[in-house]
């Protein structure tokens, strides 16, 4: 069965610290897609990244980076030099082919960045 | 930047009443979705819609729920007889391709409170 686990419910850091949000997934398919979404206090869901199962190359986008490791079924997200505006709930999600666009979300990690 | 818009932003209703949540997806998108998020919990898939029919639905999407694309721009979610446990944030989303290869754009959500 598909499952996404974000074991960290809440993380609190001080501005400029680096922080890593963990995501572990379960799937029986060899082809699948992984996502990260940000949900700021205003409530909307903001797409951050999509990664397919055949592409294990890590990605960096500004202060954000993602580490995808199939061997451990993990897709972790690191924010470097965190800022107060990074405070939000972050969701990891999984999708499989032929699932009609269904995303399976993790429980979310609430990140609080304090000045 | 094109966006998914949802109305109302917040609706309060009495148990047993019918509710219609409206969404205007991004204009050239073909795939439409509803998700919900009970307060403090993860985002859950409800239904996907393509070519004027449901592609997939979750166990949550029972006979009390229905979706419709009444014209070329709107995509609606109807709850026939609301229950207390329907209180949640409902997110509409759209994509120009199946989620696996396309980005899913979410609206800002409609908060439903059932009293």
mmCIF file of C-alpha atoms in Angstrom:
data_model
loop_
_atom_site.group_PDB
_atom_site.id
_atom_site.type_symbol
_atom_site.label_atom_id
_atom_site.label_comp_id
_atom_site.label_asym_id
_atom_site.label_seq_id
_atom_site.Cartn_x
_atom_site.Cartn_y
_atom_site.Cartn_z
ATOM 1 C CA UNK A 1 0.000 0.000 0.000
ATOM 2 C CA UNK A 2 1.076 3.564 -0.545
ATOM 3 C CA UNK A 3 2.074 5.521 2.482
ATOM 4 C CA UNK A 4 4.008 8.669 3.261
ATOM 5 C CA UNK A 5 5.463 9.243 6.699
ATOM 6 C CA UNK A 6 6.744 12.527 8.029
ATOM 7 C CA UNK A 7 7.879 11.594 11.487
ATOM 8 C CA UNK A 8 8.646 15.146 12.575
ATOM 9 C CA UNK A 9 5.409 16.787 13.620
ATOM 10 C CA UNK A 10 6.948 20.096 14.611
ATOM 11 C CA UNK A 11 10.384 21.620 14.236
ATOM 12 C CA UNK A 12 11.510 24.902 15.694
ATOM 13 C CA UNK A 13 14.722 26.597 14.634
ATOM 14 C CA UNK A 14 16.302 29.980 14.927
ATOM 15 C CA UNK A 15 16.735 32.064 11.817
ATOM 16 C CA UNK A 16 19.787 31.226 9.713
ATOM 17 C CA UNK A 17 19.929 27.666 10.966
ATOM 18 C CA UNK A 18 19.764 24.848 8.445
ATOM 19 C CA UNK A 19 16.868 22.447 8.836
ATOM 20 C CA UNK A 20 16.026 19.107 7.247
ATOM 21 C CA UNK A 21 12.506 17.776 6.946
ATOM 22 C CA UNK A 22 12.284 14.023 6.642
ATOM 23 C CA UNK A 23 9.984 12.066 4.363
ATOM 24 C CA UNK A 24 9.793 8.299 4.053
ATOM 25 C CA UNK A 25 7.470 6.621 1.614
ATOM 26 C CA UNK A 26 6.137 3.164 0.856
ATOM 27 C CA UNK A 27 5.055 1.929 -2.535
ATOM 28 C CA UNK A 28 5.025 -1.310 -4.474
ATOM 29 C CA UNK A 29 5.443 0.372 -7.825
ATOM 30 C CA UNK A 30 8.799 0.871 -9.461
ATOM 31 C CA UNK A 31 7.502 4.023 -11.117
ATOM 32 C CA UNK A 32 6.238 6.750 -8.850
ATOM 33 C CA UNK A 33 6.475 10.457 -8.220
ATOM 34 C CA UNK A 34 7.310 12.416 -5.127
ATOM 35 C CA UNK A 35 6.346 15.955 -4.246
ATOM 36 C CA UNK A 36 6.843 18.599 -1.622
ATOM 37 C CA UNK A 37 4.236 21.246 -0.895
ATOM 38 C CA UNK A 38 4.365 24.225 1.430
ATOM 39 C CA UNK A 39 1.315 25.401 3.347
ATOM 40 C CA UNK A 40 1.918 28.857 4.819
ATOM 41 C CA UNK A 41 -0.326 30.249 7.564
ATOM 42 C CA UNK A 42 -2.620 31.682 4.897
ATOM 43 C CA UNK A 43 -3.627 28.106 4.087
ATOM 44 C CA UNK A 44 -2.919 27.582 0.402
ATOM 45 C CA UNK A 45 -0.797 24.719 -0.875
ATOM 46 C CA UNK A 46 2.272 25.806 -2.774
ATOM 47 C CA UNK A 47 4.076 23.362 -5.046
ATOM 48 C CA UNK A 48 7.810 23.142 -4.387
ATOM 49 C CA UNK A 49 9.145 20.163 -6.315
ATOM 50 C CA UNK A 50 8.264 16.987 -8.205
ATOM 51 C CA UNK A 51 10.685 14.110 -8.609
ATOM 52 C CA UNK A 52 10.177 10.841 -10.489
ATOM 53 C CA UNK A 53 11.504 7.534 -9.271
ATOM 54 C CA UNK A 54 14.031 7.214 -12.065
ATOM 55 C CA UNK A 55 15.781 10.425 -11.235
ATOM 56 C CA UNK A 56 17.804 10.151 -8.065
ATOM 57 C CA UNK A 57 19.825 13.231 -8.738
ATOM 58 C CA UNK A 58 19.619 15.664 -5.882
ATOM 59 C CA UNK A 59 18.239 19.066 -6.631
ATOM 60 C CA UNK A 60 19.036 22.504 -5.342
ATOM 61 C CA UNK A 61 16.907 25.572 -5.790
ATOM 62 C CA UNK A 62 18.250 28.582 -3.971
ATOM 63 C CA UNK A 63 18.137 27.809 -0.247
ATOM 64 C CA UNK A 64 16.130 24.639 -0.853
ATOM 65 C CA UNK A 65 17.598 21.254 -1.605
ATOM 66 C CA UNK A 66 16.178 17.778 -1.860
ATOM 67 C CA UNK A 67 17.849 14.455 -1.247
ATOM 68 C CA UNK A 68 16.168 11.471 -2.887
ATOM 69 C CA UNK A 69 17.435 8.025 -1.862
ATOM 70 C CA UNK A 70 15.578 5.036 -3.249
ATOM 71 C CA UNK A 71 17.609 2.655 -1.122
ATOM 72 C CA UNK A 72 16.039 4.075 2.011
ATOM 73 C CA UNK A 73 12.760 5.227 0.402
ATOM 74 C CA UNK A 74 13.402 8.742 1.556
ATOM 75 C CA UNK A 75 12.939 12.154 -0.002
ATOM 76 C CA UNK A 76 14.254 14.687 2.465
ATOM 77 C CA UNK A 77 14.038 18.437 2.172
ATOM 78 C CA UNK A 78 16.652 20.821 3.498
ATOM 79 C CA UNK A 79 16.311 24.556 3.952
ATOM 80 C CA UNK A 80 19.631 26.310 4.285
ATOM 81 C CA UNK A 81 19.915 29.511 6.277
ATOM 82 C CA UNK A 82 16.261 29.434 7.266
ATOM 83 C CA UNK A 83 14.205 32.604 7.358
ATOM 84 C CA UNK A 84 11.076 33.577 9.261
ATOM 85 C CA UNK A 85 9.125 33.436 5.987
ATOM 86 C CA UNK A 86 9.910 29.742 5.784
ATOM 87 C CA UNK A 87 7.565 29.145 8.702
ATOM 88 C CA UNK A 88 4.845 26.869 7.363
ATOM 89 C CA UNK A 89 3.614 23.323 7.285
ATOM 90 C CA UNK A 90 5.458 21.240 4.732
ATOM 91 C CA UNK A 91 3.886 18.205 3.140
ATOM 92 C CA UNK A 92 5.567 15.381 1.301
ATOM 93 C CA UNK A 93 3.375 13.477 -1.162
ATOM 94 C CA UNK A 94 3.482 10.401 -3.392
ATOM 95 C CA UNK A 95 1.747 9.584 -6.646
ATOM 96 C CA UNK A 96 1.714 6.453 -8.766
ATOM 97 C CA UNK A 97 0.872 6.010 -12.439
ATOM 98 C CA UNK A 98 -2.690 5.137 -13.306
ATOM 99 C CA UNK A 99 -3.939 6.568 -10.057
ATOM 100 C CA UNK A 100 -6.004 9.284 -11.653
ATOM 101 C CA UNK A 101 -3.920 12.075 -10.255
ATOM 102 C CA UNK A 102 -4.256 10.978 -6.676
ATOM 103 C CA UNK A 103 -1.624 12.318 -4.303
ATOM 104 C CA UNK A 104 -0.984 10.585 -1.003
ATOM 105 C CA UNK A 105 0.143 13.166 1.521
ATOM 106 C CA UNK A 106 2.157 12.744 4.659
ATOM 107 C CA UNK A 107 0.991 14.191 7.950
ATOM 108 C CA UNK A 108 3.026 17.321 7.435
ATOM 109 C CA UNK A 109 5.826 18.941 9.412
ATOM 110 C CA UNK A 110 5.178 22.304 10.979
ATOM 111 C CA UNK A 111 8.314 24.403 10.759
ATOM 112 C CA UNK A 112 8.647 27.422 12.966
ATOM 113 C CA UNK A 113 11.551 29.742 12.288
ATOM 114 C CA UNK A 114 12.130 32.240 15.059
ATOM 115 C CA UNK A 115 14.023 35.495 14.605
ATOM 116 C CA UNK B 1 0.348 34.106 -13.047
ATOM 117 C CA UNK B 2 -2.750 31.970 -13.638
ATOM 118 C CA UNK B 3 -4.304 30.558 -10.527
ATOM 119 C CA UNK B 4 -7.065 28.326 -9.266
ATOM 120 C CA UNK B 5 -9.784 30.298 -7.515
ATOM 121 C CA UNK B 6 -12.273 28.970 -5.020
ATOM 122 C CA UNK B 7 -15.467 30.338 -3.543
ATOM 123 C CA UNK B 8 -16.570 30.776 -0.877
ATOM 124 C CA UNK B 9 -13.473 31.149 1.242
ATOM 125 C CA UNK B 10 -15.480 30.209 4.311
ATOM 126 C CA UNK B 11 -18.964 28.765 4.659
ATOM 127 C CA UNK B 12 -20.869 27.972 7.813
ATOM 128 C CA UNK B 13 -23.828 25.649 7.492
ATOM 129 C CA UNK B 14 -26.185 23.625 9.603
ATOM 130 C CA UNK B 15 -25.944 19.857 9.690
ATOM 131 C CA UNK B 16 -28.117 18.304 7.009
ATOM 132 C CA UNK B 17 -27.911 21.252 4.643
ATOM 133 C CA UNK B 18 -26.601 21.033 1.102
ATOM 134 C CA UNK B 19 -23.386 22.843 0.280
ATOM 135 C CA UNK B 20 -21.814 23.650 -3.056
ATOM 136 C CA UNK B 21 -18.182 24.646 -3.221
ATOM 137 C CA UNK B 22 -17.052 26.291 -6.401
ATOM 138 C CA UNK B 23 -13.758 26.309 -8.200
ATOM 139 C CA UNK B 24 -12.451 27.960 -11.328
ATOM 140 C CA UNK B 25 -9.469 25.923 -12.522
ATOM 141 C CA UNK B 26 -6.714 27.343 -14.675
ATOM 142 C CA UNK B 27 -8.198 27.852 -18.099
ATOM 143 C CA UNK B 28 -6.182 25.422 -20.238
ATOM 144 C CA UNK B 29 -6.121 22.654 -17.645
ATOM 145 C CA UNK B 30 -7.926 19.392 -18.261
ATOM 146 C CA UNK B 31 -7.594 17.503 -14.994
ATOM 147 C CA UNK B 32 -9.456 18.603 -11.900
ATOM 148 C CA UNK B 33 -9.343 17.461 -8.320
ATOM 149 C CA UNK B 34 -10.835 17.953 -4.909
ATOM 150 C CA UNK B 35 -8.907 17.335 -1.725
ATOM 151 C CA UNK B 36 -9.833 18.030 1.864
ATOM 152 C CA UNK B 37 -7.920 18.764 5.027
ATOM 153 C CA UNK B 38 -9.528 18.341 8.399
ATOM 154 C CA UNK B 39 -8.051 20.892 10.797
ATOM 155 C CA UNK B 40 -4.557 19.905 11.864
ATOM 156 C CA UNK B 41 -4.516 16.776 9.755
ATOM 157 C CA UNK B 42 -3.071 15.766 6.426
ATOM 158 C CA UNK B 43 -4.477 16.576 3.044
ATOM 159 C CA UNK B 44 -6.673 13.765 1.693
ATOM 160 C CA UNK B 45 -7.648 13.006 -1.879
ATOM 161 C CA UNK B 46 -11.361 13.043 -2.622
ATOM 162 C CA UNK B 47 -11.846 12.808 -6.367
ATOM 163 C CA UNK B 48 -10.274 13.405 -9.746
ATOM 164 C CA UNK B 49 -12.183 14.444 -12.850
ATOM 165 C CA UNK B 50 -11.244 14.348 -16.497
ATOM 166 C CA UNK B 51 -13.202 14.551 -19.730
ATOM 167 C CA UNK B 52 -16.427 15.186 -17.857
ATOM 168 C CA UNK B 53 -16.264 12.126 -15.715
ATOM 169 C CA UNK B 54 -14.748 10.937 -12.469
ATOM 170 C CA UNK B 55 -11.355 9.285 -12.971
ATOM 171 C CA UNK B 56 -10.893 8.105 -9.444
ATOM 172 C CA UNK B 57 -12.466 8.656 -6.048
ATOM 173 C CA UNK B 58 -11.517 7.831 -2.516
ATOM 174 C CA UNK B 59 -13.495 6.031 0.168
ATOM 175 C CA UNK B 60 -14.366 9.421 1.612
ATOM 176 C CA UNK B 61 -16.194 10.375 -1.572
ATOM 177 C CA UNK B 62 -19.439 8.568 -0.867
ATOM 178 C CA UNK B 63 -22.933 9.119 -2.233
ATOM 179 C CA UNK B 64 -23.233 12.366 -0.322
ATOM 180 C CA UNK B 65 -20.615 13.916 -2.563
ATOM 181 C CA UNK B 66 -20.835 14.808 -6.222
ATOM 182 C CA UNK B 67 -18.794 16.841 -8.662
ATOM 183 C CA UNK B 68 -19.793 18.664 -11.764
ATOM 184 C CA UNK B 69 -18.344 20.833 -14.454
ATOM 185 C CA UNK B 70 -21.487 22.754 -15.354
ATOM 186 C CA UNK B 71 -19.820 24.978 -17.919
ATOM 187 C CA UNK B 72 -16.435 25.557 -19.451
ATOM 188 C CA UNK B 73 -14.953 27.264 -16.443
ATOM 189 C CA UNK B 74 -16.430 26.059 -13.159
ATOM 190 C CA UNK B 75 -15.838 22.844 -11.260
ATOM 191 C CA UNK B 76 -18.086 22.236 -8.281
ATOM 192 C CA UNK B 77 -18.192 19.947 -5.279
ATOM 193 C CA UNK B 78 -21.605 19.311 -3.764
ATOM 194 C CA UNK B 79 -22.265 17.795 -0.386
ATOM 195 C CA UNK B 80 -25.923 16.824 -0.255
ATOM 196 C CA UNK B 81 -26.530 16.540 3.461
ATOM 197 C CA UNK B 82 -23.650 17.822 5.505
ATOM 198 C CA UNK B 83 -22.435 16.089 8.641
ATOM 199 C CA UNK B 84 -20.344 17.493 11.458
ATOM 200 C CA UNK B 85 -17.360 15.477 10.244
ATOM 201 C CA UNK B 86 -17.492 17.238 6.872
ATOM 202 C CA UNK B 87 -16.032 20.306 8.555
ATOM 203 C CA UNK B 88 -12.714 20.806 6.813
ATOM 204 C CA UNK B 89 -10.776 22.868 4.343
ATOM 205 C CA UNK B 90 -11.594 21.783 0.808
ATOM 206 C CA UNK B 91 -8.976 22.342 -1.857
ATOM 207 C CA UNK B 92 -9.601 22.367 -5.557
ATOM 208 C CA UNK B 93 -6.685 21.641 -7.860
ATOM 209 C CA UNK B 94 -6.058 21.456 -11.563
ATOM 210 C CA UNK B 95 -3.362 20.256 -13.912
ATOM 211 C CA UNK B 96 -2.716 20.329 -17.627
ATOM 212 C CA UNK B 97 -1.486 16.750 -17.481
ATOM 213 C CA UNK B 98 -1.828 13.771 -15.244
ATOM 214 C CA UNK B 99 -0.251 14.555 -11.895
ATOM 215 C CA UNK B 100 2.653 12.248 -12.534
ATOM 216 C CA UNK B 101 4.110 14.511 -15.143
ATOM 217 C CA UNK B 102 2.394 17.756 -14.432
ATOM 218 C CA UNK B 103 2.322 20.153 -11.570
ATOM 219 C CA UNK B 104 -0.858 20.210 -9.532
ATOM 220 C CA UNK B 105 -1.992 23.770 -8.855
ATOM 221 C CA UNK B 106 -4.083 24.200 -5.732
ATOM 222 C CA UNK B 107 -6.567 26.905 -4.908
ATOM 223 C CA UNK B 108 -6.540 28.691 -1.581
ATOM 224 C CA UNK B 109 -9.218 26.452 -0.192
ATOM 225 C CA UNK B 110 -12.781 26.763 1.048
ATOM 226 C CA UNK B 111 -13.245 26.294 4.754
ATOM 227 C CA UNK B 112 -16.483 24.524 5.578
ATOM 228 C CA UNK B 113 -17.845 24.614 9.110
ATOM 229 C CA UNK B 114 -20.804 22.380 9.860
ATOM 230 C CA UNK B 115 -22.710 23.185 13.049
#
